[in-house]
Amino acid sequence: MSMNESLQIRTFKKVGHIEVICGSMFSGKTEELIRRIRRAEIAKQRVKVFKPKIDNRYSEFSIVSHNEQSYPSEVVEKAEDILEKSFDAEVIGIDEAQFFDNELVEVCQTLADTGKRVIVAGLDQDYKAKPFEPMPQLLAVAEYITKTLAVCVVCGAPANRTHRVTEDTDRVVVGGENIYEARCRLHHIVKE
Ligand code: ADP
Ligand code: MG
């Protein structure tokens, strides 16, 4: 490497990236997102957290994990709203990514291209164990991927699926322990 090149590299803009945290419900995605965001805050980085409008289960103003940890967040109606609200942030957290449309992929790419660290958490499978868009597309373009596992409520094995207790057949039914259970491959009932 020439002197010029090495100098160029050292003066390069910050390189951004995408981190995806995915898994079933109750697997600790939100918990892990909050942990990473808090660490970024300790590092004195400017942080911004978003969630889709559809998820107001626990709070309008924060992301909340099933073990009652929370972090302030802003609700956005569509993925592209995240762009204009993130211009001064260095680290961007996005929870419940499966409730956004495919536009989210381009939004995350643009943020990462402009030097930001983007941490996205979301369900990788729906209650039928089918890939939940736009998570597969995000997983394909991410630099880092973490797959979290819950505990199967039937047998205690690591669980990577979400069982819906009710008979509802819509893909999106927002709910918690009243509607969903974490289940392993063996105890997950695939409903048609
Ligand atoms: P996610 O965002 O993936 O739905 P959360 O981060 O909100 O998960 O919640 C994780 C927490 O849920 C765990 O730390 C644990 O306290 C609680 N929990 C409840 N049921 C289960 C389960 N079946 N398996 C694992 N954790 C569970
Ligand atoms: Mg969550």
Coordinates of C-alpha atoms and ligand atoms in Angstrom, one line a residue:
M1 CA 0.0 0.0 0.0
S2 CA 1.4 3.4 -1.0
M3 CA 1.7 6.2 1.5
N4 CA -1.0 8.0 -0.3
E5 CA -3.4 5.1 -0.1
S6 CA -2.9 4.6 3.6
L7 CA -3.4 8.2 4.3
Q8 CA -6.6 8.1 2.3
I9 CA -7.9 5.2 4.3
R10 CA -7.2 6.9 7.6
T11 CA -9.1 10.0 6.4
F12 CA -12.0 8.0 5.0
K13 CA -15.5 8.7 6.1
K14 CA -16.9 6.4 8.9
V15 CA -18.1 3.1 7.4
G16 CA -21.7 2.2 8.4
H17 CA -23.2 -1.2 8.7
I18 CA -26.4 -3.2 9.3
E19 CA -26.9 -5.5 12.3
V20 CA -29.9 -7.8 12.4
I21 CA -31.3 -9.4 15.5
C22 CA -33.9 -12.0 14.6
G23 CA -35.8 -14.9 16.2
S24 CA -39.2 -16.0 17.5
M25 CA -41.3 -14.1 19.9
F26 CA -40.0 -14.1 23.5
S27 CA -36.5 -14.9 22.2
G28 CA -35.0 -11.6 23.6
K29 CA -34.8 -9.5 20.4
T30 CA -36.0 -6.3 22.1
E31 CA -33.9 -7.0 25.2
E32 CA -30.8 -7.4 23.0
L33 CA -31.6 -4.3 21.0
I34 CA -31.9 -2.3 24.2
R35 CA -28.6 -3.7 25.5
R36 CA -26.8 -2.6 22.3
I37 CA -28.4 0.8 22.3
R38 CA -27.5 1.4 26.0
R39 CA -23.9 0.5 25.3
A40 CA -23.8 2.9 22.4
E41 CA -25.1 5.6 24.7
I42 CA -22.4 4.8 27.2
A43 CA -19.9 5.3 24.3
K44 CA -21.5 8.8 23.9
Q45 CA -22.9 8.1 20.5
R46 CA -26.1 9.8 19.3
V47 CA -28.8 7.2 19.3
K48 CA -32.3 7.1 17.9
V49 CA -34.9 4.3 18.2
F50 CA -37.9 3.7 16.0
K51 CA -40.9 1.3 15.9
P52 CA -43.8 0.9 13.5
K53 CA -47.1 2.5 14.3
I54 CA -48.8 -0.9 14.5
D55 CA -47.0 -2.0 17.6
N56 CA -48.5 0.0 20.5
R57 CA -48.9 -3.1 22.8
Y58 CA -47.1 -1.6 25.8
S59 CA -46.3 2.0 25.1
E60 CA -46.5 4.7 22.4
F61 CA -43.2 6.2 23.4
S62 CA -40.8 3.3 24.1
I63 CA -39.8 -0.1 23.0
V64 CA -40.6 -2.5 25.8
S65 CA -39.3 -6.1 26.2
H66 CA -41.3 -8.9 27.8
N67 CA -39.1 -8.7 30.9
E68 CA -40.1 -5.0 31.3
Q69 CA -37.0 -3.3 30.1
S70 CA -37.7 -0.2 28.0
Y71 CA -36.0 2.5 26.0
P72 CA -37.6 5.7 24.5
S73 CA -38.6 5.4 20.9
E74 CA -40.4 7.2 18.2
V75 CA -43.3 5.7 16.3
V76 CA -43.2 6.0 12.5
E77 CA -45.9 5.3 10.0
K78 CA -43.7 4.2 7.2
A79 CA -40.1 3.1 6.8
E80 CA -39.0 6.2 4.9
D81 CA -39.9 8.5 7.8
I82 CA -36.9 7.0 9.6
L83 CA -34.5 8.7 7.1
E84 CA -35.5 12.3 7.8
K85 CA -35.6 11.7 11.5
S86 CA -32.1 10.1 11.6
F87 CA -29.9 12.7 10.0
D88 CA -28.1 13.6 13.2
A89 CA -28.0 10.1 14.7
E90 CA -25.0 7.8 14.7
V91 CA -26.7 4.7 15.9
I92 CA -30.2 3.8 14.8
G93 CA -32.3 1.1 16.4
I94 CA -35.4 -0.3 14.7
D95 CA -37.7 -2.8 16.5
E96 CA -40.5 -5.0 15.1
A97 CA -39.0 -4.7 11.6
Q98 CA -41.4 -7.3 10.3
F99 CA -44.3 -4.8 10.5
F100 CA -42.6 -2.5 7.9
D101 CA -42.8 -3.1 4.2
N102 CA -39.9 -3.8 1.9
E103 CA -39.0 -0.1 1.7
L104 CA -37.3 -0.7 5.1
V105 CA -34.5 -2.6 3.3
E106 CA -33.6 0.5 1.1
V107 CA -33.9 2.8 4.2
C108 CA -31.4 0.7 6.2
Q109 CA -29.1 0.5 3.2
T110 CA -29.1 4.3 2.8
L111 CA -28.5 4.8 6.5
A112 CA -25.6 2.4 6.5
D113 CA -24.2 3.8 3.3
T114 CA -24.0 7.2 5.0
G115 CA -21.9 5.9 7.8
K116 CA -24.5 5.0 10.4
R117 CA -24.8 1.9 12.5
V118 CA -28.2 0.4 12.0
I119 CA -29.5 -2.2 14.4
V120 CA -32.7 -3.9 13.3
A121 CA -34.7 -6.4 15.4
G122 CA -37.6 -8.4 14.1
L123 CA -39.4 -11.7 13.7
D124 CA -37.8 -13.9 11.1
Q125 CA -40.9 -16.2 10.8
D126 CA -44.6 -15.7 11.0
Y127 CA -46.9 -18.0 13.1
K128 CA -46.9 -20.5 10.2
A129 CA -43.1 -20.6 10.3
K130 CA -42.8 -18.9 7.0
P131 CA -40.1 -16.2 6.4
F132 CA -41.5 -12.8 7.4
E133 CA -40.7 -10.1 4.9
P134 CA -38.7 -7.9 4.9
M135 CA -36.5 -9.8 7.3
P136 CA -35.1 -12.3 4.7
Q137 CA -34.0 -9.4 2.5
L138 CA -32.5 -7.6 5.5
L139 CA -30.6 -10.7 6.6
A140 CA -29.2 -11.0 3.1
V141 CA -27.7 -7.5 3.1
A142 CA -26.6 -7.2 6.8
E143 CA -23.0 -7.3 7.9
Y144 CA -23.9 -8.9 11.2
I145 CA -26.7 -11.3 12.2
T146 CA -27.7 -12.6 15.6
K147 CA -30.4 -15.3 15.9
T148 CA -32.0 -15.4 19.3
L149 CA -33.9 -18.4 20.6
A150 CA -36.7 -18.6 23.2
V151 CA -37.6 -21.5 25.5
C152 CA -40.3 -23.9 24.2
V153 CA -43.3 -23.7 26.5
V154 CA -44.0 -27.4 26.0
C155 CA -40.6 -29.1 26.5
G156 CA -38.1 -26.4 27.5
A157 CA -35.9 -26.9 24.4
P158 CA -34.5 -23.9 22.5
A159 CA -37.4 -22.5 20.5
N160 CA -37.2 -20.7 17.2
R161 CA -40.9 -20.7 16.3
T162 CA -44.0 -18.7 17.4
H163 CA -47.2 -20.6 18.0
R164 CA -50.5 -18.7 17.8
V165 CA -52.9 -19.8 20.4
T166 CA -56.0 -18.3 18.7
E167 CA -57.7 -19.4 15.5
D168 CA -57.1 -16.0 13.8
T169 CA -55.6 -16.5 10.3
D170 CA -54.4 -13.0 9.5
R171 CA -50.6 -12.8 9.2
V172 CA -50.4 -9.8 11.4
V173 CA -52.2 -10.0 14.8
V174 CA -50.5 -7.9 17.4
G175 CA -50.4 -9.5 20.8
G176 CA -48.3 -11.0 23.6
E177 CA -48.5 -13.9 25.9
N178 CA -52.3 -14.0 25.5
I179 CA -52.0 -14.9 21.8
Y180 CA -48.5 -16.3 21.2
E181 CA -46.2 -19.0 22.6
A182 CA -42.6 -19.8 21.9
R183 CA -42.3 -23.4 20.6
C184 CA -39.5 -25.6 19.3
R185 CA -39.7 -27.3 15.9
L186 CA -41.3 -30.4 17.4
H187 CA -44.0 -28.7 19.3
H188 CA -44.9 -26.0 16.8
I189 CA -48.2 -26.7 15.1
V190 CA -48.2 -25.5 11.5
K191 CA -51.7 -24.2 10.7
E192 CA -52.8 -24.1 7.1
Ligands
ADP1 P1 -38.8 -10.5 21.9 O1 -38.5 -9.1 21.6 O2 -37.9 -11.5 21.1 O3 -40.2 -10.9 21.7 P2 -38.2 -9.8 24.6 O4 -36.8 -9.2 24.5 O5 -39.3 -8.8 24.6 O6 -38.4 -10.8 23.4 O7 -38.4 -10.7 25.9 C1 -37.4 -11.6 26.3 C2 -37.9 -12.0 27.7 O8 -39.1 -12.7 27.6 C3 -37.0 -13.0 28.4 O9 -35.8 -12.4 29.0 C4 -37.9 -13.6 29.4 O10 -37.9 -12.9 30.6 C5 -39.3 -13.5 28.8 N1 -39.9 -14.8 28.4 C6 -41.2 -15.1 28.5 N2 -41.5 -16.3 28.0 C7 -40.4 -16.7 27.5 C8 -40.0 -18.0 26.8 N3 -40.9 -18.9 26.5 N4 -38.7 -18.1 26.4 C9 -37.8 -17.2 26.7 N5 -38.1 -16.0 27.3 C10 -39.3 -15.8 27.7
MG2 MG -39.7 -7.6 20.8

